PDB file of C-alpha atoms in Angstrom:
ATOM      1  CA  MET A   1      -1.464 -15.407  14.660  1.00  0.00           C
ATOM      2  CA  SER A   2       0.706 -12.829  12.911  1.00  0.00           C
ATOM      3  CA  ILE A   3       1.869 -13.509   9.410  1.00  0.00           C
ATOM      4  CA  LYS A   4       5.406 -12.616   8.275  1.00  0.00           C
ATOM      5  CA  LEU A   5       6.109 -11.003   5.164  1.00  0.00           C
ATOM      6  CA  GLU A   6       8.657 -13.304   3.657  1.00  0.00           C
ATOM      7  CA  SER A   7       8.392 -14.328  -0.181  1.00  0.00           C
ATOM      8  CA  HIS A   8       7.832 -11.740  -2.904  1.00  0.00           C
ATOM      9  CA  ASP A   9       3.565 -13.521  -3.113  1.00  0.00           C
ATOM     10  CA  GLN A  10       3.669 -12.515   0.553  1.00  0.00           C
ATOM     11  CA  ILE A  11       4.225  -9.378  -0.115  1.00  0.00           C
ATOM     12  CA  ASP A  12       2.874  -8.631  -3.399  1.00  0.00           C
ATOM     13  CA  LYS A  13      -0.510  -9.509  -1.711  1.00  0.00           C
ATOM     14  CA  PHE A  14       0.409  -7.094   1.420  1.00  0.00           C
ATOM     15  CA  LEU A  15       0.242  -4.289  -0.825  1.00  0.00           C
ATOM     16  CA  ALA A  16      -2.870  -4.109  -2.984  1.00  0.00           C
ATOM     17  CA  GLU A  17      -4.145  -5.290   0.295  1.00  0.00           C
ATOM     18  CA  PHE A  18      -3.881  -1.528   1.397  1.00  0.00           C
ATOM     19  CA  ASP A  19      -4.375   2.389  -0.277  1.00  0.00           C
ATOM     20  CA  VAL A  20      -3.211   4.004   2.697  1.00  0.00           C
ATOM     21  CA  PHE A  21       0.247   3.437   4.511  1.00  0.00           C
ATOM     22  CA  LEU A  22       0.908   5.496   7.823  1.00  0.00           C
ATOM     23  CA  PHE A  23       4.439   5.113   8.854  1.00  0.00           C
ATOM     24  CA  ASP A  24       6.050   6.013  12.035  1.00  0.00           C
ATOM     25  CA  CYS A  25       9.713   7.552  12.086  1.00  0.00           C
ATOM     26  CA  ASP A  26      12.188   6.092  14.599  1.00  0.00           C
ATOM     27  CA  GLY A  27      12.871   3.164  14.381  1.00  0.00           C
ATOM     28  CA  VAL A  28      10.924   2.428  11.563  1.00  0.00           C
ATOM     29  CA  LEU A  29      13.024   4.908   8.805  1.00  0.00           C
ATOM     30  CA  TRP A  30      15.496   5.606  10.809  1.00  0.00           C
ATOM     31  CA  SER A  31      17.604   5.249  13.706  1.00  0.00           C
ATOM     32  CA  GLY A  32      19.259   8.174  15.317  1.00  0.00           C
ATOM     33  CA  THR A  33      20.664   9.675  13.142  1.00  0.00           C
ATOM     34  CA  LYS A  34      21.549   6.767  10.948  1.00  0.00           C
ATOM     35  CA  LEU A  35      18.543   6.435   7.749  1.00  0.00           C
ATOM     36  CA  LEU A  36      17.560   1.912   7.735  1.00  0.00           C
ATOM     37  CA  PRO A  37      18.176  -0.475   4.746  1.00  0.00           C
ATOM     38  CA  LYS A  38      15.575   0.614   1.410  1.00  0.00           C
ATOM     39  CA  VAL A  39      13.828   3.089   2.816  1.00  0.00           C
ATOM     40  CA  CYS A  40      13.924   5.725   0.238  1.00  0.00           C
ATOM     41  CA  GLU A  41      13.198   2.997  -2.482  1.00  0.00           C
ATOM     42  CA  THR A  42      10.305   1.768  -0.531  1.00  0.00           C
ATOM     43  CA  LEU A  43       8.522   5.230  -0.504  1.00  0.00           C
ATOM     44  CA  ASP A  44       9.476   6.156  -3.341  1.00  0.00           C
ATOM     45  CA  MET A  45       8.185   2.901  -4.715  1.00  0.00           C
ATOM     46  CA  LEU A  46       4.633   2.775  -2.770  1.00  0.00           C
ATOM     47  CA  ARG A  47       4.393   6.712  -4.525  1.00  0.00           C
ATOM     48  CA  THR A  48       5.124   5.062  -7.833  1.00  0.00           C
ATOM     49  CA  MET A  49       1.804   3.050  -6.601  1.00  0.00           C
ATOM     50  CA  LYS A  50       0.152   5.214  -6.225  1.00  0.00           C
ATOM     51  CA  LYS A  51      -0.594   4.615  -2.207  1.00  0.00           C
ATOM     52  CA  LYS A  52      -0.991   7.622  -0.034  1.00  0.00           C
ATOM     53  CA  VAL A  53       2.177   7.815   2.140  1.00  0.00           C
ATOM     54  CA  ILE A  54       1.697   9.910   5.858  1.00  0.00           C
ATOM     55  CA  PHE A  55       4.171  10.336   8.553  1.00  0.00           C
ATOM     56  CA  VAL A  56       2.601   9.693  12.357  1.00  0.00           C
ATOM     57  CA  THR A  57       5.146  10.261  14.881  1.00  0.00           C
ATOM     58  CA  ASN A  58       4.978  10.434  18.838  1.00  0.00           C
ATOM     59  CA  ASN A  59       7.800  12.201  18.998  1.00  0.00           C
ATOM     60  CA  SER A  60       7.197  15.390  20.748  1.00  0.00           C
ATOM     61  CA  THR A  61      10.844  17.254  20.545  1.00  0.00           C
ATOM     62  CA  LYS A  62      10.517  18.240  17.068  1.00  0.00           C
ATOM     63  CA  SER A  63       7.835  20.339  15.237  1.00  0.00           C
ATOM     64  CA  ARG A  64       6.427  18.966  11.739  1.00  0.00           C
ATOM     65  CA  THR A  65       8.558  21.746   9.754  1.00  0.00           C
ATOM     66  CA  THR A  66      11.615  20.591  11.756  1.00  0.00           C
ATOM     67  CA  TYR A  67      10.407  16.993  10.974  1.00  0.00           C
ATOM     68  CA  GLN A  68      10.061  17.689   7.174  1.00  0.00           C
ATOM     69  CA  LYS A  69      13.862  19.560   7.376  1.00  0.00           C
ATOM     70  CA  LYS A  70      14.465  15.427   9.048  1.00  0.00           C
ATOM     71  CA  LEU A  71      13.436  14.414   6.665  1.00  0.00           C
ATOM     72  CA  SER A  72      14.478  16.036   3.640  1.00  0.00           C
ATOM     73  CA  SER A  73      18.264  15.686   5.114  1.00  0.00           C
ATOM     74  CA  MET A  74      17.774  11.946   4.225  1.00  0.00           C
ATOM     75  CA  GLY A  75      16.100  12.529   1.160  1.00  0.00           C
ATOM     76  CA  ILE A  76      12.789  11.286   2.362  1.00  0.00           C
ATOM     77  CA  HIS A  77      10.192  14.196   0.520  1.00  0.00           C
ATOM     78  CA  ALA A  78       7.412  14.851   2.943  1.00  0.00           C
ATOM     79  CA  GLU A  79       4.992  17.916   2.116  1.00  0.00           C
ATOM     80  CA  ILE A  80       4.028  19.243   5.535  1.00  0.00           C
ATOM     81  CA  ASP A  81       0.558  17.754   5.938  1.00  0.00           C
ATOM     82  CA  GLU A  82       2.286  14.815   5.102  1.00  0.00           C
ATOM     83  CA  ILE A  83       3.552  14.925   8.705  1.00  0.00           C
ATOM     84  CA  PHE A  84       1.899  14.305  11.850  1.00  0.00           C
ATOM     85  CA  GLY A  85       3.674  14.421  15.835  1.00  0.00           C
ATOM     86  CA  SER A  86       2.186  13.973  19.218  1.00  0.00           C
ATOM     87  CA  ALA A  87       3.544  17.473  19.577  1.00  0.00           C
ATOM     88  CA  TYR A  88       1.025  19.115  16.386  1.00  0.00           C
ATOM     89  CA  ALA A  89      -1.677  16.816  17.389  1.00  0.00           C
ATOM     90  CA  SER A  90      -1.361  18.001  21.460  1.00  0.00           C
ATOM     91  CA  ALA A  91      -1.910  21.758  20.029  1.00  0.00           C
ATOM     92  CA  VAL A  92      -4.924  21.298  17.550  1.00  0.00           C
ATOM     93  CA  TYR A  93      -6.922  19.639  20.390  1.00  0.00           C
ATOM     94  CA  ILE A  94      -5.995  22.124  23.099  1.00  0.00           C
ATOM     95  CA  LYS A  95      -7.116  25.265  20.734  1.00  0.00           C
ATOM     96  CA  ARG A  96      -9.876  23.601  18.501  1.00  0.00           C
ATOM     97  CA  VAL A  97     -11.463  19.933  20.754  1.00  0.00           C
ATOM     98  CA  LEU A  98     -11.068  22.155  23.807  1.00  0.00           C
ATOM     99  CA  ASN A  99     -10.992  25.019  22.767  1.00  0.00           C
ATOM    100  CA  PHE A 100      -8.580  26.639  25.219  1.00  0.00           C
ATOM    101  CA  PRO A 101      -9.780  30.489  26.383  1.00  0.00           C
ATOM    102  CA  GLN A 102      -7.283  32.979  24.557  1.00  0.00           C
ATOM    103  CA  ASP A 103      -6.639  34.211  28.009  1.00  0.00           C
ATOM    104  CA  LYS A 104      -4.877  30.654  29.785  1.00  0.00           C
ATOM    105  CA  LYS A 105      -1.919  29.917  29.419  1.00  0.00           C
ATOM    106  CA  VAL A 106       0.332  26.130  29.147  1.00  0.00           C
ATOM    107  CA  TYR A 107       2.669  25.320  31.291  1.00  0.00           C
ATOM    108  CA  VAL A 108       5.755  23.361  28.660  1.00  0.00           C
ATOM    109  CA  ILE A 109       7.382  20.576  30.048  1.00  0.00           C
ATOM    110  CA  GLY A 110       9.322  19.460  26.998  1.00  0.00           C
ATOM    111  CA  GLU A 111      11.980  20.939  24.388  1.00  0.00           C
ATOM    112  CA  SER A 112      10.992  23.881  21.162  1.00  0.00           C
ATOM    113  CA  GLY A 113       8.697  20.859  19.306  1.00  0.00           C
ATOM    114  CA  ILE A 114       6.015  21.650  21.243  1.00  0.00           C
ATOM    115  CA  GLU A 115       6.567  25.263  22.388  1.00  0.00           C
ATOM    116  CA  GLU A 116       6.564  25.616  18.566  1.00  0.00           C
ATOM    117  CA  GLU A 117       2.632  23.894  17.480  1.00  0.00           C
ATOM    118  CA  LEU A 118       1.346  25.856  20.590  1.00  0.00           C
ATOM    119  CA  ALA A 119       2.720  28.581  18.559  1.00  0.00           C
ATOM    120  CA  SER A 120       1.217  28.026  15.688  1.00  0.00           C
ATOM    121  CA  GLU A 121      -1.776  27.580  17.320  1.00  0.00           C
ATOM    122  CA  GLY A 122      -2.220  30.695  19.122  1.00  0.00           C
ATOM    123  CA  VAL A 123      -1.843  29.084  22.748  1.00  0.00           C
ATOM    124  CA  GLN A 124      -0.133  30.878  24.764  1.00  0.00           C
ATOM    125  CA  TYR A 125       2.671  28.432  27.123  1.00  0.00           C
ATOM    126  CA  CYS A 126       5.542  28.742  30.001  1.00  0.00           C
ATOM    127  CA  GLY A 127       8.227  26.895  30.806  1.00  0.00           C
ATOM    128  CA  GLY A 128       9.313  24.429  27.830  1.00  0.00           C
ATOM    129  CA  THR A 129      12.345  25.833  27.101  1.00  0.00           C
ATOM    130  CA  ASP A 130      13.515  28.850  29.182  1.00  0.00           C
ATOM    131  CA  ALA A 131      16.223  28.812  30.350  1.00  0.00           C
ATOM    132  CA  GLY A 132      14.787  30.005  33.670  1.00  0.00           C
ATOM    133  CA  GLU A 133      13.234  26.738  34.170  1.00  0.00           C
ATOM    134  CA  ARG A 134      16.546  24.042  33.390  1.00  0.00           C
ATOM    135  CA  ARG A 135      18.174  24.702  37.117  1.00  0.00           C
ATOM    136  CA  ASP A 136      18.012  23.300  40.038  1.00  0.00           C
ATOM    137  CA  MET A 137      15.497  23.466  42.661  1.00  0.00           C
ATOM    138  CA  THR A 138      16.731  26.223  44.892  1.00  0.00           C
ATOM    139  CA  PRO A 139      15.774  26.418  49.470  1.00  0.00           C
ATOM    140  CA  GLU A 140      14.303  29.733  48.485  1.00  0.00           C
ATOM    141  CA  ASP A 141      11.791  28.305  45.636  1.00  0.00           C
ATOM    142  CA  TYR A 142      10.711  25.809  48.307  1.00  0.00           C
ATOM    143  CA  ASP A 143       8.555  29.140  49.599  1.00  0.00           C
ATOM    144  CA  LEU A 144       8.528  31.523  46.729  1.00  0.00           C
ATOM    145  CA  MET A 145       7.253  29.100  44.411  1.00  0.00           C
ATOM    146  CA  ARG A 146       3.398  30.274  43.364  1.00  0.00           C
ATOM    147  CA  PRO A 147       1.021  29.028  40.262  1.00  0.00           C
ATOM    148  CA  ASP A 148       0.656  31.254  38.141  1.00  0.00           C
ATOM    149  CA  PRO A 149      -3.050  31.820  37.860  1.00  0.00           C
ATOM    150  CA  GLN A 150      -3.844  32.368  33.932  1.00  0.00           C
ATOM    151  CA  VAL A 151      -2.219  28.499  33.585  1.00  0.00           C
ATOM    152  CA  GLY A 152      -4.820  25.887  32.941  1.00  0.00           C
ATOM    153  CA  ALA A 153      -3.235  23.303  31.562  1.00  0.00           C
ATOM    154  CA  VAL A 154       0.008  21.317  32.512  1.00  0.00           C
ATOM    155  CA  LEU A 155       1.503  19.803  28.465  1.00  0.00           C
ATOM    156  CA  CYS A 156       3.963  17.030  29.849  1.00  0.00           C
ATOM    157  CA  GLY A 157       5.928  16.186  26.803  1.00  0.00           C
ATOM    158  CA  LEU A 158       9.929  14.603  26.247  1.00  0.00           C
ATOM    159  CA  ASP A 159      12.377  16.420  28.120  1.00  0.00           C
ATOM    160  CA  THR A 160      15.884  15.805  27.833  1.00  0.00           C
ATOM    161  CA  HIS A 161      16.277  18.585  30.608  1.00  0.00           C
ATOM    162  CA  ILE A 162      13.755  17.480  32.543  1.00  0.00           C
ATOM    163  CA  ASN A 163      14.607  18.488  36.435  1.00  0.00           C
ATOM    164  CA  TYR A 164      12.413  18.761  39.561  1.00  0.00           C
ATOM    165  CA  LEU A 165      12.215  22.093  39.832  1.00  0.00           C
ATOM    166  CA  LYS A 166       9.499  21.484  36.217  1.00  0.00           C
ATOM    167  CA  LEU A 167       7.488  18.625  38.126  1.00  0.00           C
ATOM    168  CA  SER A 168       7.901  21.088  41.198  1.00  0.00           C
ATOM    169  CA  ARG A 169       5.780  23.977  39.257  1.00  0.00           C
ATOM    170  CA  ALA A 170       3.181  21.528  37.245  1.00  0.00           C
ATOM    171  CA  PHE A 171       2.757  19.596  40.183  1.00  0.00           C
ATOM    172  CA  GLN A 172       1.347  22.901  41.539  1.00  0.00           C
ATOM    173  CA  TYR A 173      -0.517  23.320  39.150  1.00  0.00           C
ATOM    174  CA  LEU A 174      -1.756  19.738  38.753  1.00  0.00           C
ATOM    175  CA  LYS A 175      -3.245  19.849  42.620  1.00  0.00           C
ATOM    176  CA  ASP A 176      -5.826  22.192  41.188  1.00  0.00           C
ATOM    177  CA  PRO A 177      -8.483  20.113  39.512  1.00  0.00           C
ATOM    178  CA  ASP A 178      -9.408  22.883  37.130  1.00  0.00           C
ATOM    179  CA  CYS A 179      -6.151  22.648  35.288  1.00  0.00           C
ATOM    180  CA  LEU A 180      -5.815  19.935  32.551  1.00  0.00           C
ATOM    181  CA  PHE A 181      -3.200  17.258  32.647  1.00  0.00           C
ATOM    182  CA  LEU A 182      -2.893  16.670  29.102  1.00  0.00           C
ATOM    183  CA  MET A 183       0.153  14.604  27.967  1.00  0.00           C
ATOM    184  CA  THR A 184       1.481  14.269  24.566  1.00  0.00           C
ATOM    185  CA  ASN A 185       2.160  10.319  24.690  1.00  0.00           C
ATOM    186  CA  VAL A 186       3.048   8.414  26.946  1.00  0.00           C
ATOM    187  CA  ASP A 187       6.414   5.892  25.744  1.00  0.00           C
ATOM    188  CA  SER A 188       7.797   4.511  28.011  1.00  0.00           C
ATOM    189  CA  THR A 189      11.321   4.389  26.043  1.00  0.00           C
ATOM    190  CA  TYR A 190      12.487   6.010  23.376  1.00  0.00           C
ATOM    191  CA  PRO A 191      14.684   4.301  20.640  1.00  0.00           C
ATOM    192  CA  THR A 192      17.654   5.783  19.331  1.00  0.00           C
ATOM    193  CA  SER A 193      21.038   5.268  18.186  1.00  0.00           C
ATOM    194  CA  GLY A 194      21.041   1.060  18.027  1.00  0.00           C
ATOM    195  CA  SER A 195      19.299   1.619  21.843  1.00  0.00           C
ATOM    196  CA  LEU A 196      16.478   2.512  23.845  1.00  0.00           C
ATOM    197  CA  PHE A 197      16.244   5.646  26.574  1.00  0.00           C
ATOM    198  CA  PRO A 198      13.683   6.762  28.901  1.00  0.00           C
ATOM    199  CA  GLY A 199      10.793   8.633  27.034  1.00  0.00           C
ATOM    200  CA  ALA A 200       8.084  11.153  26.772  1.00  0.00           C
ATOM    201  CA  GLY A 201       5.553   8.616  29.772  1.00  0.00           C
ATOM    202  CA  SER A 202       8.951   8.418  31.808  1.00  0.00           C
ATOM    203  CA  CYS A 203       8.760  12.457  32.147  1.00  0.00           C
ATOM    204  CA  SER A 204       5.068  11.786  33.325  1.00  0.00           C
ATOM    205  CA  ALA A 205       4.573   9.159  35.281  1.00  0.00           C
ATOM    206  CA  PRO A 206       6.363  11.277  38.447  1.00  0.00           C
ATOM    207  CA  LEU A 207       3.419  14.081  37.974  1.00  0.00           C
ATOM    208  CA  LYS A 208       0.603  10.858  37.890  1.00  0.00           C
ATOM    209  CA  PHE A 209       2.781   8.983  40.900  1.00  0.00           C
ATOM    210  CA  ALA A 210       2.644  12.521  42.684  1.00  0.00           C
ATOM    211  CA  THR A 211      -1.092  13.635  41.953  1.00  0.00           C
ATOM    212  CA  GLY A 212      -2.964  10.563  42.233  1.00  0.00           C
ATOM    213  CA  ARG A 213      -4.475  11.599  38.447  1.00  0.00           C
ATOM    214  CA  GLU A 214      -4.399   9.785  35.146  1.00  0.00           C
ATOM    215  CA  GLY A 215      -3.893  12.670  32.682  1.00  0.00           C
ATOM    216  CA  LYS A 216      -5.285  12.382  28.944  1.00  0.00           C
ATOM    217  CA  ALA A 217      -1.994  11.410  26.209  1.00  0.00           C
ATOM    218  CA  LEU A 218      -2.862  12.981  22.875  1.00  0.00           C
ATOM    219  CA  GLY A 219      -0.797  10.655  20.973  1.00  0.00           C
ATOM    220  CA  LYS A 220      -0.506   6.842  19.461  1.00  0.00           C
ATOM    221  CA  PRO A 221      -2.147   4.836  20.745  1.00  0.00           C
ATOM    222  CA  ASN A 222      -5.492   7.009  20.954  1.00  0.00           C
ATOM    223  CA  PRO A 223      -7.486   6.819  18.482  1.00  0.00           C
ATOM    224  CA  GLU A 224      -8.325  10.998  18.384  1.00  0.00           C
ATOM    225  CA  MET A 225      -4.403  11.174  15.934  1.00  0.00           C
ATOM    226  CA  LEU A 226      -6.276   9.308  13.167  1.00  0.00           C
ATOM    227  CA  ASP A 227      -9.173  11.049  13.557  1.00  0.00           C
ATOM    228  CA  ALA A 228      -7.597  14.491  12.671  1.00  0.00           C
ATOM    229  CA  ILE A 229      -4.944  12.438   9.994  1.00  0.00           C
ATOM    230  CA  GLU A 230      -8.213  10.323   8.587  1.00  0.00           C
ATOM    231  CA  ALA A 231     -10.563  14.309   8.114  1.00  0.00           C
ATOM    232  CA  LYS A 232      -7.998  16.394   6.691  1.00  0.00           C
ATOM    233  CA  PHE A 233      -6.920  12.909   3.727  1.00  0.00           C
ATOM    234  CA  LYS A 234     -10.933  11.561   3.497  1.00  0.00           C
ATOM    235  CA  PHE A 235      -9.865   8.139   3.393  1.00  0.00           C
ATOM    236  CA  ASP A 236     -10.992   4.431   4.103  1.00  0.00           C
ATOM    237  CA  LYS A 237      -9.553   3.495   7.277  1.00  0.00           C
ATOM    238  CA  LYS A 238      -9.894   0.270   6.420  1.00  0.00           C
ATOM    239  CA  LYS A 239      -8.013   0.308   3.360  1.00  0.00           C
ATOM    240  CA  ALA A 240      -5.541   1.807   5.967  1.00  0.00           C
ATOM    241  CA  VAL A 241      -2.585  -0.069   7.342  1.00  0.00           C
ATOM    242  CA  PHE A 242       0.086   1.588  10.070  1.00  0.00           C
ATOM    243  CA  ILE A 243       3.647   0.772   9.960  1.00  0.00           C
ATOM    244  CA  GLY A 244       6.152   0.801  13.150  1.00  0.00           C
ATOM    245  CA  ASP A 245       8.438  -0.853  15.437  1.00  0.00           C
ATOM    246  CA  ARG A 246       6.226  -0.872  18.991  1.00  0.00           C
ATOM    247  CA  LEU A 247       3.374  -3.326  20.164  1.00  0.00           C
ATOM    248  CA  ASN A 248       2.013  -1.385  23.136  1.00  0.00           C
ATOM    249  CA  THR A 249       1.658   2.043  20.975  1.00  0.00           C
ATOM    250  CA  ASP A 250       2.379   1.537  17.001  1.00  0.00           C
ATOM    251  CA  ILE A 251       0.986  -1.726  17.053  1.00  0.00           C
ATOM    252  CA  GLN A 252      -2.224  -0.641  19.629  1.00  0.00           C
ATOM    253  CA  PHE A 253      -2.896   2.544  17.570  1.00  0.00           C
ATOM    254  CA  ALA A 254      -3.620   0.683  14.517  1.00  0.00           C
ATOM    255  CA  HIS A 255      -5.901  -1.451  16.644  1.00  0.00           C
ATOM    256  CA  ASN A 256      -8.037   1.532  18.479  1.00  0.00           C
ATOM    257  CA  SER A 257      -8.049   3.313  15.640  1.00  0.00           C
ATOM    258  CA  GLY A 258      -9.877   0.066  13.227  1.00  0.00           C
ATOM    259  CA  MET A 259      -7.062   0.505  10.957  1.00  0.00           C
ATOM    260  CA  GLY A 260      -7.639  -2.494   8.046  1.00  0.00           C
ATOM    261  CA  GLY A 261      -4.237  -3.709   9.102  1.00  0.00           C
ATOM    262  CA  SER A 262      -1.252  -3.686  11.549  1.00  0.00           C
ATOM    263  CA  LEU A 263       2.334  -3.352  10.054  1.00  0.00           C
ATOM    264  CA  MET A 264       5.533  -3.715  13.176  1.00  0.00           C
ATOM    265  CA  VAL A 265       9.059  -3.640  11.664  1.00  0.00           C
ATOM    266  CA  LEU A 266      11.720  -5.200  13.673  1.00  0.00           C
ATOM    267  CA  THR A 267      14.045  -2.804  13.165  1.00  0.00           C
ATOM    268  CA  GLY A 268      13.194  -0.660  16.729  1.00  0.00           C
ATOM    269  CA  VAL A 269      11.880  -1.542  20.151  1.00  0.00           C
ATOM    270  CA  SER A 270       9.280  -4.787  20.475  1.00  0.00           C
ATOM    271  CA  THR A 271      10.848  -7.886  19.171  1.00  0.00           C
ATOM    272  CA  GLU A 272       9.585 -11.416  17.067  1.00  0.00           C
ATOM    273  CA  ALA A 273       9.913 -13.184  20.367  1.00  0.00           C
ATOM    274  CA  GLU A 274       7.551 -10.434  22.025  1.00  0.00           C
ATOM    275  CA  ILE A 275       4.586 -11.459  18.990  1.00  0.00           C
ATOM    276  CA  LYS A 276       5.045 -14.039  20.176  1.00  0.00           C
ATOM    277  CA  ALA A 277       4.391 -14.886  22.760  1.00  0.00           C
ATOM    278  CA  GLU A 278       1.663 -16.517  24.306  1.00  0.00           C
ATOM    279  CA  ASN A 279       0.405 -13.584  26.549  1.00  0.00           C
ATOM    280  CA  ALA A 280       0.603 -10.362  24.006  1.00  0.00           C
ATOM    281  CA  PRO A 281      -1.647  -8.158  24.346  1.00  0.00           C
ATOM    282  CA  VAL A 282      -1.573  -6.985  21.472  1.00  0.00           C
ATOM    283  CA  VAL A 283       0.276  -8.300  18.136  1.00  0.00           C
ATOM    284  CA  PRO A 284       0.334  -7.124  14.193  1.00  0.00           C
ATOM    285  CA  LYS A 285      -1.344  -8.096  11.481  1.00  0.00           C
ATOM    286  CA  TYR A 286       1.521  -8.211   9.850  1.00  0.00           C
ATOM    287  CA  TYR A 287       5.585  -8.314  10.839  1.00  0.00           C
ATOM    288  CA  ILE A 288       8.831  -8.064   8.366  1.00  0.00           C
ATOM    289  CA  ASP A 289      12.635  -7.668   9.575  1.00  0.00           C
ATOM    290  CA  LYS A 290      12.872  -4.282   7.991  1.00  0.00           C
ATOM    291  CA  LEU A 291      10.866  -1.811   5.910  1.00  0.00           C
ATOM    292  CA  GLY A 292      13.402  -1.691   2.794  1.00  0.00           C
ATOM    293  CA  ASP A 293      12.482  -6.105   2.597  1.00  0.00           C
ATOM    294  CA  LEU A 294       9.232  -4.397   1.079  1.00  0.00           C
ATOM    295  CA  CYS A 295      10.979  -3.737  -2.456  1.00  0.00           C
ATOM    296  CA  TYR A 296      12.557  -6.393  -3.374  1.00  0.00           C
ATOM    297  CA  LYS A 297      12.835  -5.418  -6.705  1.00  0.00           C
TER     298      LYS A 297
END
């Protein structure tokens, strides 16, 4: 049963229980372009208490460098090594885990964040933000579309310019069983500006349906993301807590990764009713109305 943190005593015990605090960003620290109440004060409090603070996001549209700038613009200090995004996790996985051949390319459905992280790892790519991909499909495309033999993987993230041309090109590559099908994450929705919009999983869903392939997701809730973080910082994951706003990614991530705890805030996607539902597939150890409530002093 999830515990709602309401009293000062409950909050103090929660803070004392963990040494490492990992944060989702959208819906936890901010919503759209609006910083949520007392976020900076809460993060400053944790750092003063000598807690480790790490930012973990499934938003693949931004690179770590861009995310650092966004955090800074909102008054949140973060070192580049404290930021882990699904675009970065995907690039590292492709380069270092898969040992992706240097002469091969990745066809990208997604935004510049993916391209920047692939480039930082020395991985060739095509598609993505290429202006030639951001157009309507023409009758000639059906006749002339041929797979580039150098493409060895399709990487799909959130693409705000998704279209039939991109899906068709990715489909042609994925008909080859040797072409890897990778996804930065499979979030069904994307919370911003106080509302929900289709997420990265909505971009990859047509390809999964058309090809009959499930693909491999590399962001939350998959434990590979924590493996990379843990390797860099060398911490005891039993003393780590993940703070997020979504049950099926953030809280599931904490469970899948074997973290010591999870805290859900009610400023994003999932609701208190979902936590209390009898058939809830996963629930947080703790939950709270908003992150800023941790800083009550």
